[in-house]
Amino acid sequence: MSVDTVSLTGWGRTAPTTAVRFRPRTHEEAAAAVRGRGPRGVIARGLGRSPGDAAQNAGGSVLDLTGLARIGGVDAAGAVRCDAGVSLERLLRVLLPLGWLPPVVPGTGRVTVGGAIASDLPGLDHRRSGSFARHVSALELLTADGEVRTVLPGTALFDATAGGLGLTGVVLGATLRLRRVPTALMSVSTERAEDLDDLLARFTAGGDRLPYASAWIDLMARGRAAGRGILTRGEHATPDMRPAHAGRTLLSPRSGGARGRFRLPGCPPVPGGLFGPAPAALYNEVRYRGAPRARTGELRPVGAFFHVADAYPDANLLYGRGGLVRYRFTVGYGQEETLHRVVRRIAGRRSPAVRAVLQRFGAADPGGLSFAAPGWSLALDLPAALPGLARFLDDVDEEVAAAGGRVCLAKDSRMRPEAAAAMYPGLAGFQELRARLDPTEAFRSDLSRRLGL
């Protein structure tokens, strides 16, 4: 097991802190690192894709699990056991040629299985499938006493671990229930919406006939065009949909994986490394006008459809030295006016937002700190160096909380503890269980200290 001292940040590159990093290759080495932790505790870390500080531990230890990366065989029931350090991108490349897909595929493949469980990530079909941990049939959890437990769904420890941000223990491995897919292609429909009302109406008009759906919103547009966007929906293509020249691409890892790079249209690096209002508005205009008014039946590789965020792997560098703040919130159905107000406030402020993704969520997941709940979810990236950004987002937090909504903890880098307590009614129960299991607070992070988790 290698050990070094490093300065770490999240993908947003804000608030770096220094920790001792352990890189175990076995469960025994991971257990030894937990037993030998210092007074500042330890937190697990995967590929560092959390935009905030959930996988940092100032002055303490960080357990880098990327060395635990074994994938077992798929059994007859469509289940696979894999280590926590396996990336979803690699899992997809391995499983897709066999006709299987990970249970929930989020917007990036550069997140580990352990990270997906600790964040309880939702995918593009949350209304049908729920979040990632809903499809975990068992997990191996390294607890504060250095022991490895098998934890099953329906138990309090499982529910606390799903979305628990690594604070109940270290997920070392999991057994996932997979879904069968006919090809490595997606049949995709795209349509433009003139404003936010139009976009919401188009989202709901088709019901869930096409299971996967998300929309890009132009948060620079104002007036009548405020909230205009591009809605993308998809379903797994069947063999009869493939083009005649497709050949081996039906279940090919080359066609289905996200290893390749595909550049988003009109997305050049911005001079000076920072999206300002003018370049952001130009990019959004080009992107909106370049999208089809309506198109159906376009075939895309699975990886290119799901992992759009990986198209430009260094996008976080475009936000300048200060990095980026990712703000993701959800508000319930019937609270659309809150969504309208937030969109108008961002547009009116001329905040240079080029990444803004709207989704619909279904039934809430059982995790006490799981983010997804029935309603609308909006995720956006903003330069952290924007003047007055902290105060502005504090105000948005209050508006979201007043509407019964919540901000995603796994993405957060700046929320106040009182806001988190107001948004997550399950927080008190989570804290009580954690105090029983880990009275010495073996598992800590910069985020847990900042929010009092």
Short mmCIF file of C-alpha atoms in Angstrom, two decimals, residues 7-253:
data_model
loop_
_atom_site.label_atom_id
_atom_site.label_comp_id
_atom_site.label_asym_id
_atom_site.label_seq_id
_atom_site.Cartn_x
_atom_site.Cartn_y
_atom_site.Cartn_z
CA SER A 7 -3.25 18.56 -1.59
CA LEU A 8 -6.70 17.55 -2.81
CA THR A 9 -9.74 19.28 -4.24
CA GLY A 10 -12.96 18.16 -5.80
CA TRP A 11 -13.57 18.43 -9.55
CA GLY A 12 -14.63 22.03 -9.00
CA ARG A 13 -11.06 22.87 -7.85
CA THR A 14 -12.21 24.96 -4.91
CA ALA A 15 -10.88 24.94 -1.32
CA PRO A 16 -7.85 22.59 -1.57
CA THR A 17 -6.79 20.87 1.65
CA THR A 18 -3.88 18.58 2.54
CA ALA A 19 -4.25 14.99 3.76
CA VAL A 20 -2.33 11.73 4.01
CA ARG A 21 -3.44 9.53 1.11
CA PHE A 22 -3.48 5.74 1.42
CA ARG A 23 -3.80 3.61 -1.71
CA PRO A 24 -4.81 0.09 -0.64
CA ARG A 25 -4.76 -2.86 -3.03
CA THR A 26 -6.64 -5.27 -0.77
CA HIS A 27 -9.41 -5.20 1.81
CA GLU A 28 -6.83 -5.98 4.48
CA GLU A 29 -4.77 -2.93 3.57
CA ALA A 30 -7.89 -0.74 3.62
CA ALA A 31 -8.80 -2.08 7.08
CA ALA A 32 -5.28 -1.40 8.33
CA ALA A 33 -5.51 2.21 7.14
CA VAL A 34 -8.81 2.69 8.96
CA ARG A 35 -7.47 1.15 12.16
CA GLY A 36 -4.34 3.29 11.97
CA ARG A 37 -6.16 6.55 11.28
CA GLY A 38 -5.09 9.70 13.07
CA PRO A 39 -7.22 12.02 15.22
CA ARG A 40 -8.67 13.79 12.15
CA GLY A 41 -10.25 10.58 10.85
CA VAL A 42 -10.45 9.15 7.36
CA ILE A 43 -12.70 9.40 4.28
CA ALA A 44 -12.90 7.27 1.15
CA ARG A 45 -12.16 8.78 -2.27
CA GLY A 46 -12.64 7.49 -5.79
CA LEU A 47 -11.87 9.39 -8.98
CA GLY A 48 -12.35 12.82 -7.43
CA ARG A 49 -15.38 13.73 -9.55
CA SER A 50 -17.41 15.21 -6.72
CA PRO A 51 -17.36 18.95 -7.46
CA GLY A 52 -17.20 19.88 -3.78
CA ASP A 53 -15.33 18.74 -0.67
CA ALA A 54 -17.05 15.44 0.09
CA ALA A 55 -13.85 13.43 -0.55
CA GLN A 56 -11.38 15.75 1.20
CA ASN A 57 -10.19 15.54 4.80
CA ALA A 58 -7.99 18.43 5.92
CA GLY A 59 -5.20 17.23 8.20
CA GLY A 60 -6.54 13.67 8.22
CA SER A 61 -6.43 10.60 5.99
CA VAL A 62 -7.96 9.87 2.61
CA LEU A 63 -8.42 6.32 1.36
CA ASP A 64 -7.94 6.22 -2.44
CA LEU A 65 -9.89 3.15 -3.56
CA THR A 66 -9.04 3.18 -7.26
CA GLY A 67 -6.65 0.26 -6.68
CA LEU A 68 -9.65 -1.93 -5.78
CA ALA A 69 -10.96 -2.51 -9.30
CA ARG A 70 -11.98 -6.14 -9.82
CA ILE A 71 -15.14 -7.07 -11.73
CA GLY A 72 -16.65 -10.52 -11.33
CA GLY A 73 -18.72 -12.49 -13.79
CA VAL A 74 -22.41 -11.88 -14.44
CA ASP A 75 -24.60 -14.61 -12.97
CA ALA A 76 -27.72 -16.10 -14.51
CA ALA A 77 -29.96 -13.59 -12.73
CA GLY A 78 -28.06 -10.62 -14.17
CA ALA A 79 -26.05 -9.65 -11.09
CA VAL A 80 -22.36 -8.78 -10.88
CA ARG A 81 -20.04 -8.30 -7.93
CA CYS A 82 -17.42 -5.57 -8.32
CA ASP A 83 -14.96 -3.62 -6.20
CA ALA A 84 -15.74 -0.09 -5.10
CA GLY A 85 -12.92 1.41 -7.18
CA VAL A 86 -14.34 0.25 -10.51
CA SER A 87 -15.41 3.20 -12.65
CA LEU A 88 -18.85 3.17 -14.26
CA GLU A 89 -17.13 3.89 -17.58
CA ARG A 90 -15.10 0.67 -17.31
CA LEU A 91 -18.09 -1.27 -16.02
CA LEU A 92 -20.05 -0.20 -19.08
CA ARG A 93 -17.22 -1.23 -21.42
CA VAL A 94 -17.03 -4.67 -19.82
CA LEU A 95 -20.76 -5.35 -19.54
CA LEU A 96 -22.15 -3.90 -22.75
CA PRO A 97 -20.61 -6.52 -25.09
CA LEU A 98 -22.34 -9.13 -22.91
CA GLY A 99 -25.71 -7.42 -23.37
CA TRP A 100 -25.86 -5.84 -19.91
CA LEU A 101 -25.87 -2.28 -18.62
CA PRO A 102 -25.14 -0.90 -15.12
CA PRO A 103 -28.41 -0.39 -13.25
CA VAL A 104 -28.28 3.41 -13.27
CA VAL A 105 -26.07 5.39 -15.64
CA PRO A 106 -25.44 9.01 -14.56
CA GLY A 107 -24.12 11.84 -16.72
CA THR A 108 -20.49 10.84 -16.28
CA GLY A 109 -18.73 7.50 -16.40
CA ARG A 110 -15.80 8.86 -14.41
CA VAL A 111 -17.23 7.97 -11.05
CA THR A 112 -16.59 4.77 -9.10
CA VAL A 113 -19.14 2.23 -7.92
CA GLY A 114 -18.32 3.22 -4.34
CA GLY A 115 -18.85 6.89 -5.18
CA ALA A 116 -22.14 6.12 -6.93
CA ILE A 117 -23.40 4.37 -3.78
CA ALA A 118 -22.09 7.00 -1.36
CA SER A 119 -23.79 9.71 -3.46
CA ASP A 120 -26.78 7.51 -4.40
CA LEU A 121 -26.55 8.93 -7.91
CA PRO A 122 -29.70 9.33 -9.98
CA GLY A 123 -29.71 8.66 -13.71
CA LEU A 124 -31.76 9.93 -16.63
CA ASP A 125 -34.59 7.47 -15.92
CA HIS A 126 -35.08 8.12 -12.23
CA ARG A 127 -38.87 8.10 -12.59
CA ARG A 128 -38.62 4.43 -13.55
CA SER A 129 -35.47 3.17 -11.90
CA GLY A 130 -34.73 5.35 -8.89
CA SER A 131 -31.16 6.04 -7.83
CA PHE A 132 -28.09 3.81 -7.93
CA ALA A 133 -28.34 2.17 -4.51
CA ARG A 134 -31.84 0.89 -5.26
CA HIS A 135 -30.17 -1.72 -7.49
CA VAL A 136 -27.54 -2.87 -5.01
CA SER A 137 -28.39 -6.29 -3.56
CA ALA A 138 -25.50 -6.32 -1.07
CA LEU A 139 -22.51 -4.21 -0.18
CA GLU A 140 -19.31 -4.82 1.73
CA LEU A 141 -18.77 -2.04 4.26
CA LEU A 142 -15.60 -1.42 6.26
CA THR A 143 -16.75 0.08 9.55
CA ALA A 144 -14.96 2.13 12.21
CA ASP A 145 -13.79 -0.96 14.13
CA GLY A 146 -11.83 -2.14 11.09
CA GLU A 147 -14.24 -5.00 10.35
CA VAL A 148 -15.90 -5.70 7.00
CA ARG A 149 -19.65 -6.26 7.15
CA THR A 150 -22.06 -7.49 4.50
CA VAL A 151 -24.92 -4.99 4.51
CA LEU A 152 -28.26 -5.76 2.88
CA PRO A 153 -31.05 -3.49 1.61
CA GLY A 154 -33.85 -2.75 4.04
CA THR A 155 -31.54 -2.28 7.00
CA ALA A 156 -30.89 1.03 8.70
CA LEU A 157 -27.17 0.81 7.95
CA PHE A 158 -27.78 0.24 4.24
CA ASP A 159 -30.17 3.20 4.05
CA ALA A 160 -27.70 5.44 5.86
CA THR A 161 -24.83 4.33 3.62
CA ALA A 162 -26.81 4.97 0.41
CA GLY A 163 -26.22 8.66 -0.08
CA GLY A 164 -24.30 8.82 3.22
CA LEU A 165 -21.22 10.41 1.60
CA GLY A 166 -18.83 7.85 3.08
CA LEU A 167 -19.63 8.80 6.66
CA THR A 168 -20.92 5.38 7.79
CA GLY A 169 -17.87 3.49 6.55
CA VAL A 170 -15.88 2.58 3.46
CA VAL A 171 -17.74 0.74 0.71
CA LEU A 172 -15.25 -1.89 -0.51
CA GLY A 173 -17.47 -3.75 -2.96
CA ALA A 174 -21.06 -4.29 -4.04
CA THR A 175 -23.29 -6.69 -5.91
CA LEU A 176 -25.31 -4.89 -8.58
CA ARG A 177 -28.47 -5.97 -10.35
CA LEU A 178 -28.01 -5.23 -14.05
CA ARG A 179 -30.41 -4.57 -16.88
CA ARG A 180 -30.46 -6.43 -20.17
CA VAL A 181 -30.09 -4.30 -23.33
CA PRO A 182 -30.59 -5.38 -26.94
CA THR A 183 -27.86 -3.26 -28.56
CA ALA A 184 -25.12 -0.75 -27.79
CA LEU A 185 -27.13 1.99 -29.48
CA MET A 186 -29.74 4.46 -28.32
CA SER A 187 -32.63 5.81 -30.36
CA VAL A 188 -32.70 9.51 -29.54
CA SER A 189 -35.31 12.24 -29.95
CA THR A 190 -34.40 15.93 -29.73
CA GLU A 191 -36.64 19.01 -29.69
CA ARG A 192 -36.28 22.70 -28.98
CA ALA A 193 -38.45 24.53 -26.47
CA GLU A 194 -39.11 28.28 -26.70
CA ASP A 195 -39.21 29.00 -22.96
CA LEU A 196 -39.40 27.25 -19.60
CA ASP A 197 -43.17 26.66 -19.72
CA ASP A 198 -42.79 25.10 -23.15
CA LEU A 199 -39.92 22.95 -21.91
CA LEU A 200 -41.83 21.64 -18.88
CA ALA A 201 -44.86 20.90 -21.05
CA ARG A 202 -42.75 18.94 -23.54
CA PHE A 203 -41.15 17.00 -20.70
CA THR A 204 -44.52 15.79 -19.44
CA ALA A 205 -46.39 15.48 -22.76
CA GLY A 206 -44.81 12.17 -23.72
CA GLY A 207 -45.14 10.65 -20.28
CA ASP A 208 -42.45 8.03 -19.76
CA ARG A 209 -42.76 6.38 -23.16
CA LEU A 210 -39.08 7.12 -23.69
CA PRO A 211 -37.50 6.26 -20.33
CA TYR A 212 -34.42 8.49 -20.47
CA ALA A 213 -34.84 12.26 -20.56
CA SER A 214 -32.97 15.44 -19.73
CA ALA A 215 -32.86 18.98 -21.03
CA TRP A 216 -30.22 21.64 -21.43
CA ILE A 217 -31.48 25.09 -20.38
CA ASP A 218 -30.17 28.40 -21.69
CA LEU A 219 -29.73 30.31 -18.44
CA MET A 220 -28.46 33.37 -20.29
CA ALA A 221 -31.74 33.92 -22.16
CA ARG A 222 -34.06 36.56 -20.71
CA GLY A 223 -37.51 37.97 -21.29
CA ARG A 224 -39.88 35.74 -23.25
CA ALA A 225 -37.09 33.28 -24.00
CA ALA A 226 -36.14 32.73 -20.32
CA GLY A 227 -35.63 29.03 -19.68
CA ARG A 228 -35.63 28.00 -23.32
CA GLY A 229 -33.87 24.73 -23.89
CA ILE A 230 -33.22 21.52 -25.75
CA LEU A 231 -35.00 18.35 -24.59
CA THR A 232 -33.27 15.04 -25.32
CA ARG A 233 -34.99 11.71 -24.79
CA GLY A 234 -33.93 8.19 -25.58
CA GLU A 235 -34.62 4.49 -25.49
CA HIS A 236 -32.50 1.44 -26.17
CA ALA A 237 -32.41 0.74 -29.89
CA THR A 238 -33.55 -2.68 -31.03
CA PRO A 239 -31.67 -4.69 -33.68
CA ASP A 240 -34.16 -3.74 -36.39
CA MET A 241 -33.37 -0.04 -35.85
CA ARG A 242 -29.69 -0.35 -36.66
CA PRO A 243 -28.32 0.89 -39.97
CA ALA A 244 -27.30 -1.70 -42.54
CA HIS A 245 -23.61 -0.94 -42.11
CA ALA A 246 -23.69 -1.31 -38.31
CA GLY A 247 -22.14 -4.79 -38.39
CA ARG A 248 -20.50 -5.59 -35.06
CA THR A 249 -21.56 -2.34 -33.38
CA LEU A 250 -24.66 -3.93 -31.88
CA LEU A 251 -22.90 -4.75 -28.63
CA SER A 252 -19.45 -3.39 -29.31
CA PRO A 253 -17.46 -1.82 -26.48
#
